[in-house]
Amino acid sequence: METLNYHHLRYFRAVAHEGNLTRAADKLNLSQSALSTQIKALEARLGHDLFDRVGRQLKLTEVGRIALDHADRIFGTGQELMETLNRSADHAPPLRVGALSTLSRNFQIQFLRPILDHPEVDIVLKSGQNTPLLRSLAELALDVVLTTDAPTSAAGSDFIAHRLAGHPVSLHGTPNRMGHKSLTTLLESEPVVVPTESAIRTGFNRLTARLGVQPRIIADVDDMAMVRLLAREGVGLALAPEIVLADEIASGQLVTAPFDTGITDTFYAVTTQRSFPHPMLDVLLPD
């Protein structure tokens, strides 16, 4: 397929915004006839008229409006590229954040809070599993990935895992479920909502094996928001860091069992080696 001539597209864009061939020709330092020839060449390439002449004005056809929309985005992206490489952009590009689907929403907000009110930064959030998120990070489609699993060397040598925090994992539930004298009797008596997040689940399996109990897992959930909801509804005890249920614990709706599980959930922000990292990462990441 023959490629598009972007010089023709740039000339068309100028005429479209001016609405007048003479003014556009003056701005481009071209003769009116040369500019008209360029526009006709683009129309021939696209197979459609781009303008209707109304008196002395040029009005965009439907195809012309479509072409102008694409042209504006094409040349706008090119300008952003130059500004980014020259570090002269007035507005930072959107910060593209990937987050493990089981990651606490409260933690994500806590991480992003320093820039939530920033007038010149938009945030794009994408949730998913570690492998595709890290692939997107490596392909520069994301700026940072929030996870509880630091990438191993097999995932790629260019990844940098910034440790953000480590939170103890406890059992949380409605007050009526907490009348037990030991962790063993609690796990033997009450149903448990367990996240599929690997570090927590592995720690829980190790804990129950050590105690010699077989807990009744009422729900195995891949979303911390659902773990929180099920605990709030009294379905069972939630196995999670306290930050996940901070609001419910503060209000007294849920309480934390007074037993140490020995499980810790560690949060990481993963970036990759880049010559032009997003400027807001300096604000968000630890020194």
Short mmCIF file of C-alpha atoms in Angstrom, two decimals:
data_model
loop_
_atom_site.label_atom_id
_atom_site.label_comp_id
_atom_site.label_asym_id
_atom_site.label_seq_id
_atom_site.Cartn_x
_atom_site.Cartn_y
_atom_site.Cartn_z
CA MET A 1 0.00 0.00 0.00
CA GLU A 2 1.33 3.42 -0.94
CA THR A 3 2.25 5.48 2.10
CA LEU A 4 0.70 8.81 2.95
CA ASN A 5 2.67 11.94 2.10
CA TYR A 6 2.83 13.85 5.37
CA HIS A 7 3.92 17.07 3.65
CA HIS A 8 0.58 17.03 1.84
CA LEU A 9 -1.17 16.34 5.14
CA ARG A 10 0.60 19.27 6.84
CA TYR A 11 -0.43 21.62 4.02
CA PHE A 12 -4.01 20.38 4.17
CA ARG A 13 -4.08 20.96 7.94
CA ALA A 14 -2.92 24.54 7.52
CA VAL A 15 -5.62 25.27 4.91
CA ALA A 16 -8.28 23.55 7.01
CA HIS A 17 -7.50 25.69 10.05
CA GLU A 18 -7.28 28.91 8.05
CA GLY A 19 -10.33 28.16 5.94
CA ASN A 20 -8.68 30.15 3.18
CA LEU A 21 -6.08 29.11 0.60
CA THR A 22 -4.43 32.54 0.31
CA ARG A 23 -3.85 32.99 4.07
CA ALA A 24 -2.54 29.44 4.41
CA ALA A 25 -0.17 29.94 1.48
CA ASP A 26 1.20 33.11 3.09
CA LYS A 27 1.82 31.31 6.39
CA LEU A 28 3.53 28.41 4.65
CA ASN A 29 5.53 30.69 2.37
CA LEU A 30 4.17 28.95 -0.71
CA SER A 31 2.41 30.20 -3.80
CA GLN A 32 -1.32 29.71 -3.85
CA SER A 33 -1.09 27.51 -6.95
CA ALA A 34 1.61 25.29 -5.38
CA LEU A 35 -0.48 24.84 -2.25
CA SER A 36 -3.58 24.03 -4.31
CA THR A 37 -1.57 21.38 -6.17
CA GLN A 38 -0.52 19.79 -2.85
CA ILE A 39 -4.12 19.62 -1.65
CA LYS A 40 -5.29 18.07 -4.92
CA ALA A 41 -2.52 15.46 -4.63
CA LEU A 42 -3.74 14.51 -1.15
CA GLU A 43 -7.35 14.31 -2.36
CA ALA A 44 -6.24 12.04 -5.18
CA ARG A 45 -4.35 9.83 -2.73
CA LEU A 46 -7.34 9.56 -0.39
CA GLY A 47 -9.88 9.25 -3.19
CA HIS A 48 -12.18 11.92 -1.72
CA ASP A 49 -12.67 15.67 -1.86
CA LEU A 50 -11.57 17.39 1.34
CA PHE A 51 -13.13 20.82 0.78
CA ASP A 52 -16.27 22.39 -0.60
CA ARG A 53 -15.85 25.96 -1.87
CA VAL A 54 -18.47 28.30 -0.41
CA GLY A 55 -17.89 31.78 -1.80
CA ARG A 56 -14.30 32.62 -0.91
CA GLN A 57 -14.21 30.18 1.97
CA LEU A 58 -13.20 26.53 1.94
CA LYS A 59 -15.50 24.32 4.02
CA LEU A 60 -14.45 20.86 5.08
CA THR A 61 -16.37 17.91 3.68
CA GLU A 62 -17.18 14.98 5.95
CA VAL A 63 -13.99 13.24 4.81
CA GLY A 64 -12.14 16.52 5.35
CA ARG A 65 -13.29 16.67 8.99
CA ILE A 66 -12.17 13.09 9.52
CA ALA A 67 -8.81 13.82 7.90
CA LEU A 68 -8.31 16.97 10.00
CA ASP A 69 -9.04 15.09 13.21
CA HIS A 70 -6.33 12.56 12.34
CA ALA A 71 -3.94 15.25 11.15
CA ASP A 72 -4.27 17.21 14.40
CA ARG A 73 -3.54 14.09 16.44
CA ILE A 74 -0.60 13.09 14.22
CA PHE A 75 1.12 16.46 14.37
CA GLY A 76 0.18 16.97 18.02
CA THR A 77 1.88 13.69 18.89
CA GLY A 78 4.92 14.74 16.90
CA GLN A 79 5.10 18.00 18.84
CA GLU A 80 4.80 16.13 22.14
CA LEU A 81 7.65 13.87 21.04
CA MET A 82 9.94 16.82 20.37
CA GLU A 83 8.99 18.56 23.61
CA THR A 84 9.58 15.38 25.62
CA LEU A 85 12.98 14.74 24.07
CA ASN A 86 13.90 18.39 24.57
CA ARG A 87 12.37 18.30 28.10
CA SER A 88 10.43 21.45 27.28
CA ALA A 89 6.84 20.24 27.60
CA ASP A 90 4.56 22.63 29.51
CA HIS A 91 2.35 19.71 30.53
CA ALA A 92 3.60 16.29 31.53
CA PRO A 93 2.19 13.38 29.51
CA PRO A 94 -0.29 11.08 31.27
CA LEU A 95 1.29 8.89 33.93
CA ARG A 96 0.45 5.31 32.92
CA VAL A 97 0.25 3.09 35.99
CA GLY A 98 -0.20 -0.67 35.96
CA ALA A 99 -1.39 -2.39 39.14
CA LEU A 100 -1.68 -6.04 40.09
CA SER A 101 -5.40 -6.82 40.09
CA THR A 102 -5.32 -8.03 43.71
CA LEU A 103 -3.55 -4.91 44.95
CA SER A 104 -5.33 -2.83 47.56
CA ARG A 105 -7.14 0.18 46.07
CA ASN A 106 -6.33 2.06 49.29
CA PHE A 107 -2.64 1.42 48.69
CA GLN A 108 -2.88 2.60 45.09
CA ILE A 109 -4.49 5.86 46.22
CA GLN A 110 -1.84 6.25 48.91
CA PHE A 111 0.91 5.85 46.31
CA LEU A 112 -0.66 8.35 43.90
CA ARG A 113 -1.79 10.90 46.48
CA PRO A 114 1.19 13.29 46.01
CA ILE A 115 0.08 13.98 42.42
CA LEU A 116 -3.69 13.48 42.55
CA ASP A 117 -4.30 17.23 42.71
CA HIS A 118 -1.53 18.14 40.27
CA PRO A 119 -3.14 20.43 37.67
CA GLU A 120 -0.95 19.28 34.79
CA VAL A 121 -0.86 15.49 35.19
CA ASP A 122 -3.45 12.96 34.06
CA ILE A 123 -3.30 9.41 35.39
CA VAL A 124 -4.14 6.28 33.41
CA LEU A 125 -4.66 3.15 35.54
CA LYS A 126 -4.57 -0.39 34.20
CA SER A 127 -5.00 -3.52 36.33
CA GLY A 128 -4.01 -7.05 35.44
CA GLN A 129 -1.59 -9.87 36.13
CA ASN A 130 2.12 -9.40 36.65
CA THR A 131 3.41 -10.93 33.42
CA PRO A 132 1.39 -8.82 30.94
CA LEU A 133 1.89 -5.69 33.06
CA LEU A 134 5.66 -6.13 33.08
CA ARG A 135 5.58 -6.81 29.34
CA SER A 136 3.77 -3.50 28.82
CA LEU A 137 6.33 -1.79 31.04
CA ALA A 138 9.19 -3.25 28.99
CA GLU A 139 7.48 -2.06 25.79
CA LEU A 140 7.17 1.48 27.31
CA ALA A 141 3.38 1.27 27.26
CA LEU A 142 3.40 1.79 31.07
CA ASP A 143 5.55 4.07 33.22
CA VAL A 144 5.37 2.08 36.46
CA VAL A 145 3.84 -1.16 37.75
CA LEU A 146 2.57 -1.54 41.33
CA THR A 147 2.84 -5.09 42.59
CA THR A 148 3.55 -7.33 45.56
CA ASP A 149 5.84 -9.55 43.51
CA ALA A 150 9.23 -8.07 42.67
CA PRO A 151 10.31 -9.32 39.22
CA THR A 152 12.96 -12.00 39.17
CA SER A 153 16.06 -11.87 36.99
CA ALA A 154 14.28 -14.13 34.51
CA ALA A 155 11.71 -11.39 33.89
CA GLY A 156 14.33 -9.02 32.53
CA SER A 157 17.49 -7.33 33.75
CA ASP A 158 16.24 -3.79 33.04
CA PHE A 159 13.49 -3.87 35.70
CA ILE A 160 14.03 -1.89 38.90
CA ALA A 161 11.93 -2.84 41.95
CA HIS A 162 11.50 0.05 44.40
CA ARG A 163 10.34 -1.25 47.79
CA LEU A 164 7.55 1.03 49.00
CA ALA A 165 6.26 -0.61 52.17
CA GLY A 166 5.81 -3.85 54.03
CA HIS A 167 2.49 -4.47 55.78
CA PRO A 168 1.69 -7.30 58.22
CA VAL A 169 -1.18 -9.49 57.07
CA SER A 170 -3.89 -10.22 59.65
CA LEU A 171 -7.36 -11.69 59.91
CA HIS A 172 -10.19 -9.15 60.01
CA GLY A 173 -13.91 -9.68 60.50
CA THR A 174 -17.10 -8.58 62.18
CA PRO A 175 -16.89 -8.40 66.00
CA ASN A 176 -19.16 -11.42 66.49
CA ARG A 177 -16.56 -13.67 64.82
CA MET A 178 -13.72 -12.72 67.13
CA GLY A 179 -14.58 -14.52 70.38
CA HIS A 180 -11.75 -17.09 70.19
CA LYS A 181 -8.78 -17.55 72.50
CA SER A 182 -6.17 -18.59 69.94
CA LEU A 183 -5.32 -18.35 66.27
CA THR A 184 -5.81 -22.09 65.94
CA THR A 185 -9.37 -22.08 67.29
CA LEU A 186 -10.18 -19.00 65.21
CA LEU A 187 -9.12 -20.75 61.99
CA GLU A 188 -10.88 -23.96 63.00
CA SER A 189 -14.14 -22.17 63.77
CA GLU A 190 -14.53 -19.31 61.27
CA PRO A 191 -14.68 -19.30 57.45
CA VAL A 192 -11.90 -17.38 55.72
CA VAL A 193 -11.83 -15.18 52.62
CA VAL A 194 -8.40 -15.61 51.05
CA PRO A 195 -6.89 -13.52 48.24
CA THR A 196 -5.18 -15.37 45.43
CA GLU A 197 -2.24 -12.94 45.64
CA SER A 198 0.70 -15.35 45.75
CA ALA A 199 2.73 -13.97 48.67
CA ILE A 200 -0.28 -13.91 51.01
CA ARG A 201 -1.61 -17.27 49.87
CA THR A 202 1.79 -18.93 50.20
CA GLY A 203 2.17 -17.48 53.69
CA PHE A 204 -1.31 -18.67 54.66
CA ASN A 205 -0.62 -22.20 53.46
CA ARG A 206 2.59 -22.21 55.49
CA LEU A 207 0.73 -20.91 58.56
CA THR A 208 -2.04 -23.50 58.46
CA ALA A 209 0.45 -26.32 57.90
CA ARG A 210 2.44 -25.19 60.94
CA LEU A 211 -0.70 -25.01 63.09
CA GLY A 212 -2.02 -28.31 61.75
CA VAL A 213 -5.44 -26.89 60.85
CA GLN A 214 -7.60 -27.17 57.76
CA PRO A 215 -9.49 -23.88 57.54
CA ARG A 216 -12.78 -23.55 55.70
CA ILE A 217 -12.01 -21.22 52.80
CA ILE A 218 -15.36 -19.68 51.99
CA ALA A 219 -14.04 -17.63 49.06
CA ASP A 220 -10.84 -17.52 47.02
CA VAL A 221 -10.79 -14.04 45.48
CA ASP A 222 -8.51 -12.36 42.92
CA ASP A 223 -9.59 -8.82 43.86
CA MET A 224 -8.84 -7.14 47.19
CA ALA A 225 -11.91 -4.95 46.80
CA MET A 226 -14.05 -8.11 46.87
CA VAL A 227 -12.14 -9.44 49.89
CA ARG A 228 -13.05 -6.20 51.62
CA LEU A 229 -16.71 -6.38 50.59
CA LEU A 230 -17.15 -10.01 51.69
CA ALA A 231 -15.64 -9.26 55.10
CA ARG A 232 -17.90 -6.24 55.48
CA GLU A 233 -20.92 -8.41 54.67
CA GLY A 234 -19.91 -10.85 57.42
CA VAL A 235 -19.28 -13.75 55.04
CA GLY A 236 -16.01 -14.65 56.74
CA LEU A 237 -12.67 -13.43 58.02
CA ALA A 238 -10.59 -11.49 55.51
CA LEU A 239 -6.91 -12.33 55.27
CA ALA A 240 -5.34 -9.04 54.22
CA PRO A 241 -3.08 -6.15 55.20
CA GLU A 242 -4.86 -3.67 57.46
CA ILE A 243 -4.62 -0.93 54.79
CA VAL A 244 -7.15 -2.84 52.67
CA LEU A 245 -9.84 -2.48 55.35
CA ALA A 246 -8.65 0.73 57.01
CA ASP A 247 -12.02 2.55 56.75
CA GLU A 248 -14.06 -0.35 58.13
CA ILE A 249 -11.61 -0.90 61.00
CA ALA A 250 -11.60 2.81 61.87
CA SER A 251 -15.43 2.84 62.00
CA GLY A 252 -15.59 -0.32 64.14
CA GLN A 253 -17.49 -2.24 61.49
CA LEU A 254 -14.62 -4.71 61.34
CA VAL A 255 -11.99 -5.62 63.92
CA THR A 256 -8.58 -7.23 63.61
CA ALA A 257 -7.88 -10.54 65.32
CA PRO A 258 -5.21 -10.12 68.07
CA PHE A 259 -3.02 -12.90 66.66
CA ASP A 260 0.19 -12.60 64.66
CA THR A 261 -0.01 -14.59 61.43
CA GLY A 262 3.65 -14.04 60.61
CA ILE A 263 2.67 -13.07 57.05
CA THR A 264 3.94 -9.84 55.48
CA ASP A 265 2.80 -8.27 52.22
CA THR A 266 5.49 -6.15 50.55
CA PHE A 267 4.57 -3.51 47.98
CA TYR A 268 6.83 -2.57 45.08
CA ALA A 269 6.83 0.03 42.33
CA VAL A 270 8.58 -1.47 39.33
CA THR A 271 10.15 0.71 36.66
CA THR A 272 12.53 0.03 33.81
CA GLN A 273 15.72 1.70 32.63
CA ARG A 274 14.74 4.69 30.50
CA SER A 275 16.56 7.75 29.25
CA PHE A 276 13.34 9.79 29.52
CA PRO A 277 11.33 8.53 32.52
CA HIS A 278 8.07 10.23 33.40
CA PRO A 279 8.93 13.35 35.47
CA MET A 280 6.33 12.53 38.16
CA LEU A 281 8.19 9.35 39.12
CA ASP A 282 10.70 11.53 40.96
CA VAL A 283 7.82 12.67 43.18
CA LEU A 284 6.34 9.22 43.76
CA LEU A 285 9.32 6.92 44.18
CA PRO A 286 11.53 6.73 47.27
CA ASP A 287 15.04 8.17 46.98
#
